[in-house]
């Protein structure tokens, strides 16, 4: 028997959507996490409520890498519709676990894998009476079976079940029973199949498992947002769900029941955009979560907010486009859309979080930046970050934080102002002062999306128009140095080759780069976190002869912005693009980099 | 071309309101609409309503979309904040603004193009939410700024200036408002300020969404023979049915009035609306009756005007959202920050 692989392998569960598999997979992942071993969870699900195939990948990685491996070592095949594909995906030496209530002899056509049949349906049908619980418990039973295969800590499993069902004690026994069915069967019938094993470590202390949408919703609470408007759209819905949950918990007066927040489910994305513009114009901190199609719809309002200089915070949880695209698959395909959303000359501030921790921080950043610069700010997350549970450092909060409400004149301030003009650059920093309605008669002004001069008056005069839009451009540029700074990782040895990437590519890029480094291929790496780009970005490119730009879209959108916004020769930037809709894995990155580097050497 | 500055002229012995302000204090920039435009008359009436109600200009907010009518928010209340948004989307901006601070007086000005075509969805949803604002829809049946296309309010058989006949049924904002839950529904005519002024005052004081559909003829593109939105047509078929006076809380006298002559409706601010010229048996608190009345008058081409429906009992958006009385934009951050310790506690569930 070959060596046992400890704490370094990937389990994939193929299941049928709507059967309760999500909870079973979350349970499996949490057991490993509580055993102190880092895990990565990726949900690859259909745009469907019930019936279509769905997969969940759990990567066990003692090294704490955060991307996918690109391998499947244990396949739990629960869906007959995807058996064929699931069997083919399994790596040599892997284990296929399936429900052999209905035996599938053709699995034996692969001699390089181990097949483990567990009669999950038969056992559950025997043990449980209600039809729905038979389906649900089948999933819990495979958790038991996998627990036996991997030697998972049963005490932790039992504790977790007791916590999950604390409010429904009747379900605890049912679940424990189901776990035992799977566990005992495997232990009894496959006592020697321990090819993969989880061993307890202490590597997840001070870590949490959280998804980016929850973290962003929590960030909006901590950032002091009091208003949110939204239109439901996958995959952004859970961001507002989180905001609602925390507001209910934290912002309702215990005696009066009165709310210190307001959330409106708008009639469409256009209205959601209008509502947050109205609320921000009127001095409330606010935001809207959406996805690419929502940004398309909101574009007219985004241009209005840009030109009339109204703070606006948008979370774009990117999914594959164009059009409806694949609504439950991930991409970074709205970078250029958001950079210049709306007709006319517009330029916006973008933030690129790479994990839920940054979603939390950048939600707060975005609320500050939008008010500081009086303009739309986009937080560009994606399905991978937004909807998957990531192991991340425990979120922390600095109690001395004071929101940056930007240049707002109070009634007191207005006393010392001779005459207030909304769009006058008084301080020479390209940012005018604004006033909130109801503050003071002196502060009144007329907000318009039509041509206006620096005094706020209507204009069709070319020179007056240009004066304002030129200041807007300067204002946008000045934001570059106020955004989260790029993160640079230098190679052990000096190199003229580098990577630039962003967002959810980070985990796979770091791992690919580590592994290439181990093979003697050295690359510097910069992860950009904001747009407009800081000066550092241009300097970093200038330092190198070739820079690979790794991103998840077809059209090299980040690369395009790097070309248009920095002084870089076109052939210096080499696109490495992944846009299948599945989260990026390190093997893809390593393969693409190796290939590109070898080709270049021989060229 | 820049906007015209309206000369600010103070006359001797001008009447002042409770704040010591004169009517001219409620003016705005000079109108750039065509001479004789019905909208200018509505603008002047709105300014007068704010003046007579003694609303501090900076405590009022004007919102509008795009079109001739939407431009008028610049032409009154120069000491108020105004926001001229995007086409058909004023209701959402107003909704957000009111969510942030419900304590200001909000007036939305729109037209039949802005509200009944591109903005139909937002218009309807603001009414459903019973957003506390007065929405003045200046209705001329035509697109003025793009020079004379029919709007969705044009009546069947009405002709365009160049002769085309409209064959599509009109969308009537008043019956639409009644069907989706507006709580103050009125129709006026820009040619009758005496009726319109008290309607605007009552609408501003009503808590909830108030709609006034104001027939406001377009002198440039829809005032010809054959148009059903011309001055001539409006005067001919105009029926000032229900007159509504707003009586502020301070001026209430316990005067006796004969039943059937005046119907008082109590408002949330303690004032009341007194309805006059009511037909026998008509109760503007009865939605079904209002809808019936509207359809009846439609049969005879009559333009029935006045306060057709009022409901003071329905919760407005602020109350439905259970927000506290203090506006969201005045809650100090210290009350909103759950703190570092709480964050630690919240994350226990993520392990």
Coordinates of N, CA and C in Angstrom, one line a residue, chain A residues 366-489:
Chain A
X366 N -14.6 52.0 1.2 CA -15.5 52.5 0.1 C -16.4 53.6 0.6
X367 N -17.0 53.4 1.8 CA -17.9 54.4 2.4 C -17.1 55.7 2.7
X368 N -15.9 55.6 3.1 CA -15.1 56.8 3.4 C -14.7 57.4 2.1
X369 N -14.2 56.7 1.1 CA -13.7 57.2 -0.2 C -14.9 57.9 -0.9
X370 N -16.0 57.3 -0.9 CA -17.2 57.9 -1.7 C -17.5 59.2 -1.2
X371 N -17.4 59.4 0.2 CA -17.8 60.7 0.8 C -16.6 61.7 0.7
X372 N -15.4 61.2 0.8 CA -14.2 62.0 0.6 C -14.2 62.6 -0.8
X373 N -14.4 61.7 -1.8 CA -14.2 62.2 -3.2 C -15.6 62.5 -3.8
X374 N -16.7 62.4 -3.1 CA -18.0 62.7 -3.7 C -18.2 62.1 -5.0
X375 N -18.1 60.8 -5.1 CA -18.2 60.1 -6.4 C -18.5 58.6 -6.2
X376 N -18.9 57.9 -7.3 CA -19.1 56.5 -7.1 C -17.9 55.7 -6.8
X377 N -18.0 54.8 -5.9 CA -16.9 53.8 -5.6 C -17.4 52.4 -5.7
X378 N -16.7 51.6 -6.5 CA -17.1 50.2 -6.7 C -16.2 49.3 -5.9
X379 N -16.8 48.3 -5.2 CA -16.0 47.2 -4.6 C -16.2 46.0 -5.5
X380 N -15.2 45.6 -6.2 CA -15.3 44.5 -7.2 C -15.0 43.2 -6.6
X381 N -16.0 42.5 -6.0 CA -15.8 41.2 -5.5 C -16.2 40.2 -6.6
X382 N -16.4 39.0 -6.3 CA -16.9 38.0 -7.3 C -17.5 36.8 -6.6
X383 N -18.1 35.9 -7.3 CA -18.8 34.8 -6.7 C -17.8 34.0 -5.8
X384 N -16.6 33.8 -6.3 CA -15.7 33.0 -5.5 C -15.5 33.6 -4.1
X385 N -15.2 34.9 -4.1 CA -15.0 35.5 -2.8 C -16.3 35.7 -2.0
X386 N -17.3 36.1 -2.8 CA -18.6 36.5 -2.2 C -19.4 35.4 -1.6
X387 N -19.4 34.2 -2.2 CA -20.3 33.2 -1.8 C -19.6 31.9 -1.2
X388 N -18.3 31.8 -1.3 CA -17.6 30.7 -0.7 C -17.1 31.1 0.7
X389 N -17.1 30.1 1.5 CA -16.5 30.3 2.9 C -15.0 30.2 2.8
X390 N -14.3 31.3 3.2 CA -12.9 31.3 3.2 C -12.3 31.3 4.6
X391 N -11.2 30.6 4.7 CA -10.5 30.7 6.0 C -9.7 32.0 5.9
X392 N -10.0 32.8 6.9 CA -9.4 34.2 6.8 C -9.1 34.6 8.3
X393 N -8.1 35.5 8.4 CA -7.8 36.0 9.7 C -9.1 36.6 10.4
X394 N -9.2 36.3 11.6 CA -10.4 36.9 12.3 C -10.5 38.4 12.0
X395 N -11.7 38.9 11.7 CA -11.9 40.3 11.4 C -11.6 41.1 12.7
X396 N -10.9 42.2 12.5 CA -10.7 43.1 13.7 C -11.2 44.5 13.4
X397 N -11.4 45.2 14.5 CA -11.9 46.5 14.4 C -11.2 47.5 15.3
X398 N -10.9 48.6 14.8 CA -10.2 49.7 15.5 C -11.2 50.6 16.1
X399 N -11.4 50.6 17.4 CA -12.4 51.4 18.0 C -12.2 52.9 17.9
X400 N -11.0 53.3 17.5 CA -10.8 54.7 17.3 C -11.1 55.2 16.0
X401 N -11.7 54.3 15.1 CA -12.1 54.7 13.8 C -13.1 55.8 13.8
X402 N -12.9 56.8 13.0 CA -13.9 57.9 12.8 C -14.2 58.0 11.3
X403 N -15.5 57.9 10.9 CA -15.8 57.9 9.5 C -15.3 59.2 8.9
X404 N -14.8 59.1 7.6 CA -14.4 60.3 6.9 C -15.7 60.7 6.1
X405 N -16.4 61.7 6.6 CA -17.6 62.2 5.9 C -17.3 63.2 4.8
X406 N -16.0 63.5 4.6 CA -15.7 64.3 3.5 C -15.9 65.8 3.8
X407 N -15.9 66.6 2.7 CA -16.0 68.1 2.9 C -17.5 68.5 2.9
X408 N -18.1 68.4 4.1 CA -19.5 68.8 4.3 C -19.5 70.0 5.2
X409 N -20.2 71.1 4.8 CA -20.3 72.3 5.6 C -21.5 72.2 6.5
X410 N -21.2 72.5 7.8 CA -22.3 72.6 8.7 C -22.9 74.0 8.7
X411 N -24.0 74.2 9.4 CA -24.6 75.5 9.6 C -23.6 76.5 10.2
X412 N -22.8 76.0 11.1 CA -21.7 76.8 11.8 C -20.7 77.2 10.7
X413 N -20.2 76.2 9.9 CA -19.2 76.5 8.9 C -19.7 77.6 7.9
X414 N -21.0 77.5 7.6 CA -21.6 78.4 6.6 C -21.6 79.8 7.0
X415 N -21.6 80.0 8.3 CA -21.6 81.4 8.9 C -20.3 82.1 8.4
X416 N -19.2 81.5 8.3 CA -18.0 82.1 7.9 C -17.8 82.2 6.4
X417 N -18.8 81.6 5.6 CA -18.7 81.6 4.2 C -19.5 82.8 3.6
X418 N -18.9 83.6 2.8 CA -19.6 84.7 2.2 C -20.7 84.2 1.3
X419 N -20.4 83.4 0.4 CA -21.5 82.8 -0.5 C -21.0 81.4 -0.8
X420 N -21.9 80.5 -0.7 CA -21.5 79.1 -0.9 C -21.8 78.7 -2.4
X421 N -20.7 78.2 -3.0 CA -20.8 77.7 -4.3 C -20.5 76.2 -4.4
X422 N -21.4 75.4 -4.8 CA -21.2 73.9 -4.7 C -20.0 73.4 -5.4
X423 N -19.6 73.9 -6.5 CA -18.6 73.2 -7.3 C -17.3 74.0 -7.4
X424 N -17.1 74.9 -6.5 CA -15.9 75.7 -6.5 C -14.7 74.9 -5.7
X425 N -13.6 74.9 -6.4 CA -12.4 74.3 -5.8 C -11.7 75.2 -4.9
X426 N -12.3 75.4 -3.7 CA -11.8 76.4 -2.7 C -10.4 76.1 -2.2
X427 N -10.1 74.8 -1.9 CA -8.9 74.4 -1.3 C -7.8 74.0 -2.3
X428 N -8.1 74.0 -3.6 CA -7.1 73.6 -4.6 C -6.8 72.1 -4.6
X429 N -7.7 71.3 -4.0 CA -7.5 69.8 -4.0 C -8.5 69.1 -4.9
X430 N -9.1 69.9 -5.7 CA -10.1 69.4 -6.7 C -11.4 69.0 -6.1
X431 N -11.5 69.0 -4.8 CA -12.8 68.6 -4.1 C -13.5 69.8 -3.6
X432 N -14.8 70.0 -4.1 CA -15.5 71.1 -3.6 C -16.2 70.8 -2.3
X433 N -16.8 71.8 -1.6 CA -17.6 71.5 -0.4 C -19.0 71.2 -0.8
X434 N -19.7 70.4 0.0 CA -21.1 70.2 -0.2 C -21.9 70.5 1.1
X435 N -23.2 70.6 0.9 CA -24.0 70.9 2.0 C -25.2 69.8 2.0
X436 N -25.7 69.6 3.2 CA -26.8 68.6 3.3 C -28.1 69.4 3.4
X437 N -29.1 69.0 2.6 CA -30.4 69.7 2.7 C -30.9 69.9 4.2
X438 N -31.6 71.0 4.4 CA -32.1 71.2 5.8 C -31.1 71.8 6.8
X439 N -29.9 72.1 6.3 CA -28.9 72.6 7.2 C -29.0 74.1 7.4
X440 N -29.1 74.8 6.3 CA -29.0 76.3 6.5 C -29.4 76.9 5.1
X441 N -30.2 78.0 5.2 CA -30.6 78.6 3.9 C -29.4 79.0 3.0
X442 N -28.3 79.3 3.6 CA -27.1 79.7 2.9 C -26.5 78.5 2.1
X443 N -26.8 77.3 2.5 CA -26.2 76.1 1.9 C -27.0 75.6 0.7
X444 N -28.1 76.2 0.4 CA -29.0 75.7 -0.7 C -28.2 75.8 -2.0
X445 N -28.4 74.8 -2.8 CA -27.9 74.8 -4.2 C -28.7 73.9 -5.0
X446 N -28.5 74.0 -6.3 CA -29.3 73.1 -7.2 C -28.4 72.1 -7.8
X447 N -28.8 70.8 -7.6 CA -28.0 69.7 -8.1 C -28.6 69.3 -9.5
X448 N -27.7 69.2 -10.5 CA -28.2 68.9 -11.8 C -27.2 68.0 -12.5
X449 N -27.7 67.2 -13.4 CA -26.9 66.3 -14.3 C -26.7 67.0 -15.6
X450 N -27.3 68.2 -15.8 CA -27.1 68.9 -17.0 C -25.8 69.8 -16.8
X451 N -25.4 70.4 -17.9 CA -24.2 71.2 -17.8 C -24.2 72.3 -16.7
X452 N -23.2 72.3 -15.9 CA -23.1 73.3 -14.9 C -21.7 73.9 -14.8
X453 N -21.7 75.1 -14.3 CA -20.4 75.8 -14.1 C -19.9 75.6 -12.6
X454 N -18.8 76.1 -12.3 CA -18.2 75.9 -11.0 C -19.1 76.5 -9.9
X455 N -20.0 77.4 -10.2 CA -20.8 77.9 -9.2 C -22.1 77.1 -9.0
X456 N -22.3 76.1 -9.8 CA -23.5 75.3 -9.7 C -24.6 75.7 -10.6
X457 N -24.3 76.8 -11.4 CA -25.4 77.3 -12.3 C -25.4 76.5 -13.6
X458 N -26.6 76.5 -14.2 CA -26.7 75.8 -15.5 C -25.8 76.5 -16.5
X459 N -25.2 75.7 -17.4 CA -24.4 76.3 -18.4 C -24.4 75.5 -19.7
X460 N -24.2 76.2 -20.8 CA -24.0 75.5 -22.1 C -22.7 76.2 -22.7
X461 N -22.0 76.8 -21.8 CA -20.7 77.5 -22.2 C -19.6 76.5 -22.2
X462 N -18.9 76.3 -23.3 CA -17.8 75.3 -23.4 C -16.7 75.5 -22.4
X463 N -16.3 76.7 -22.2 CA -15.2 76.9 -21.3 C -15.6 76.6 -19.8
X464 N -16.8 77.0 -19.5 CA -17.3 76.7 -18.1 C -17.5 75.2 -17.9
X465 N -18.0 74.6 -18.9 CA -18.2 73.1 -18.9 C -16.9 72.4 -18.6
X466 N -15.9 72.8 -19.5 CA -14.6 72.1 -19.4 C -13.9 72.3 -18.0
X467 N -14.1 73.5 -17.5 CA -13.5 73.8 -16.2 C -13.9 72.7 -15.1
X468 N -15.2 72.4 -15.2 CA -15.7 71.5 -14.2 C -15.3 70.0 -14.5
X469 N -15.4 69.6 -15.8 CA -15.0 68.2 -16.1 C -13.5 68.0 -15.9
X470 N -12.7 69.0 -16.2 CA -11.3 68.9 -16.0 C -11.0 68.7 -14.5
X471 N -11.7 69.4 -13.7 CA -11.5 69.3 -12.2 C -11.9 67.9 -11.8
X472 N -13.0 67.3 -12.4 CA -13.4 66.0 -12.0 C -12.3 65.0 -12.3
X473 N -11.7 65.2 -13.5 CA -10.6 64.2 -13.9 C -9.4 64.3 -12.9
X474 N -9.1 65.5 -12.5 CA -8.0 65.7 -11.6 C -8.4 65.1 -10.2
X475 N -9.6 65.3 -9.8 CA -10.1 64.8 -8.6 C -9.9 63.2 -8.6
X476 N -10.4 62.6 -9.6 CA -10.3 61.2 -9.8 C -8.8 60.7 -9.7
X477 N -8.0 61.4 -10.4 CA -6.6 61.0 -10.4 C -6.0 61.1 -9.0
X478 N -6.4 62.2 -8.3 CA -5.8 62.4 -6.9 C -6.2 61.3 -6.0
X479 N -7.3 60.5 -6.3 CA -7.7 59.4 -5.4 C -6.7 58.3 -5.4
X480 N -5.9 58.2 -6.5 CA -5.0 57.0 -6.6 C -4.1 56.8 -5.4
X481 N -3.6 57.8 -4.7 CA -2.8 57.6 -3.6 C -3.5 57.4 -2.3
X482 N -4.8 57.5 -2.4 CA -5.6 57.3 -1.1 C -6.3 55.9 -1.1
X483 N -6.0 55.1 -2.1 CA -6.7 53.8 -2.1 C -5.8 52.8 -1.5
X484 N -6.3 51.6 -1.1 CA -5.5 50.5 -0.6 C -4.3 50.3 -1.5
X485 N -3.1 50.2 -0.9 CA -1.9 50.2 -1.7 C -1.7 48.8 -2.3
X486 N -1.0 48.7 -3.4 CA -0.7 47.4 -4.0 C 0.2 46.5 -3.0
X487 N 0.0 45.2 -3.1 CA 0.8 44.3 -2.2 C 1.9 43.7 -3.1
X488 N 3.1 43.9 -2.7 CA 4.2 43.4 -3.5 C 4.9 42.3 -2.8
X489 N 5.2 41.2 -3.5 CA 6.0 40.1 -3.0 C 7.2 39.9 -3.9

